[in-house]
Amino acid sequence: MPEPLLDRIGRPLRDLRVSVTDRCNFRCTYCMPKEVFGKDHAFLPRSQILTFEEITRVAAIFAGLGVEKLRLTGGEPLLRKHLEKLIALLTGVHGLQDITLTTNGSLLEQKARSLFEAGLRRITVSLDALDPRTFAAMNDMEFPVERVLQGIQAAADAGFAPIKINMVVRRGVNEADLLPMARRFQEPPFVLRFIEYMDVGNTNGWRLADVVSGNEILDRIGAELPLVPLTPNYPGEVARRFRHRDSGGEIGVITSVTQPFCRHCTRARLAADGGLYPCLFANRGLDLRAPLRAGLGDREIAELIRSFWSAREDRYSEVRSEATRELPKPEMSVLGG
Ligand code: SAM
Ligand code: SF4
Ligand code: SF4
């Protein structure tokens, strides 16, 4: 085993999130509000987006530097044509132990089987509400919740396990869906994760008052469905996990705002245009597309990543305040959530 590559505060590089597109068919108000991502919005031209071969090459270089987990995201990753081809390529990368994908579920009904056949085994579906009106208001495209539920069912039928369900909770918007969601997804293969609403990007008008804390969420669920804490799978696990005492299923909270976990953050992010970011809130990335296309060898690119990671000292969530809210930040749809 080579020595782990550590950043300035001793965090190893273990995970890579790859955004495969900055486009999305939803306009979730907390991520790509319509007023900003309107009809005239200029998305990345195709020529500026990394090809599957480029992504696979970068993934292999990262695996050589210690990355074991890779998550495909976006924008909406299932909008990228022939994504199955990328999955098949990535399953062949030596050292990658875990490949997964986060999707809004809108195209999952059609795609679940082919994704599974390409080698994907784990999937995360974002779903913020079961109530049709609340869901339509959150995705802001009148997309019917029923179609996402059919997509989740198709994933279960195809054999995906676990299927994680991500719910971003916003005060006064989808709080009423907490319990119905916990009830519906309380058995395997489902693992429900409640996510504190974050101040990503500069367009969603985030306010601390809109955040429902993980503790409050757990109290509200636990009062109806008793929960038993689970020991972390590994030190510094991002989600705080619990078991439903009665059904045996798993549930968790990701408390990025009220109990940040930056000191355990081992994640780099590769944006759709090949920019490499050390943190979800970093406003500048290292361009990997130019060196890839300029013909640099794998060793030289690995060296660029090495110096990038060694210089990393980001820990935004630990220093977040009303003042940091105003700092320029990349949009999550570009960087990859
Ligand atoms: N389009 C896909 C989806 O929605 O699953 C993948 C990309 S999306 C940016 C990844 C995740 O980020 C989703 O689970 C979404 O709910 C979450 N997300 C987006 N904006 C957020 C915010 N302001 N706070 C917390 N989570 C957010
Ligand atoms: Fe699209 Fe996902 Fe952002 Fe919603 S959270 S707008 S589905 S990228
Ligand atoms: Fe990692 Fe940045 Fe999030 Fe902290 S704020 S957990 S460093 S991505």
PDB file of C-alpha atoms and ligand atoms in Angstrom, residues 24 26-28 30-32 74-76 104 333, ligand 2:
ATOM      1  CA  CYS A  24     -30.996  19.308 -15.250  1.00  0.00           C
ATOM      2  CA  PHE A  26     -35.685  20.011 -12.545  1.00  0.00           C
ATOM      3  CA  ARG A  27     -35.408  23.506 -11.127  1.00  0.00           C
ATOM      4  CA  CYS A  28     -35.286  22.690  -7.431  1.00  0.00           C
ATOM      5  CA  TYR A  30     -32.731  25.338  -3.394  1.00  0.00           C
ATOM      6  CA  CYS A  31     -30.353  24.316  -6.198  1.00  0.00           C
ATOM      7  CA  MET A  32     -31.219  25.733  -9.652  1.00  0.00           C
ATOM      8  CA  GLY A  74     -24.567  16.512 -11.780  1.00  0.00           C
ATOM      9  CA  GLY A  75     -26.865  18.335 -12.725  1.00  0.00           C
ATOM     10  CA  GLU A  76     -28.964  15.335 -13.530  1.00  0.00           C
ATOM     11  CA  ASN A 104     -33.494  12.939  -9.170  1.00  0.00           C
ATOM     12  CA  SER A 333     -25.347  21.884 -10.299  1.00  0.00           C
TER      13      SER A 333
HETATM   14 FE1  SF4 B   2     -31.464  19.222 -10.542  1.00  0.00          FE
HETATM   15 FE2  SF4 B   2     -30.594  17.732  -8.554  1.00  0.00          FE
HETATM   16 FE3  SF4 B   2     -30.274  20.370  -8.474  1.00  0.00          FE
HETATM   17 FE4  SF4 B   2     -32.713  19.395  -8.237  1.00  0.00          FE
HETATM   18  S1  SF4 B   2     -31.002  19.063  -6.811  1.00  0.00           S
HETATM   19  S2  SF4 B   2     -32.107  21.092  -9.573  1.00  0.00           S
HETATM   20  S3  SF4 B   2     -32.618  17.626  -9.505  1.00  0.00           S
HETATM   21  S4  SF4 B   2     -29.326  19.012  -9.897  1.00  0.00           S
END
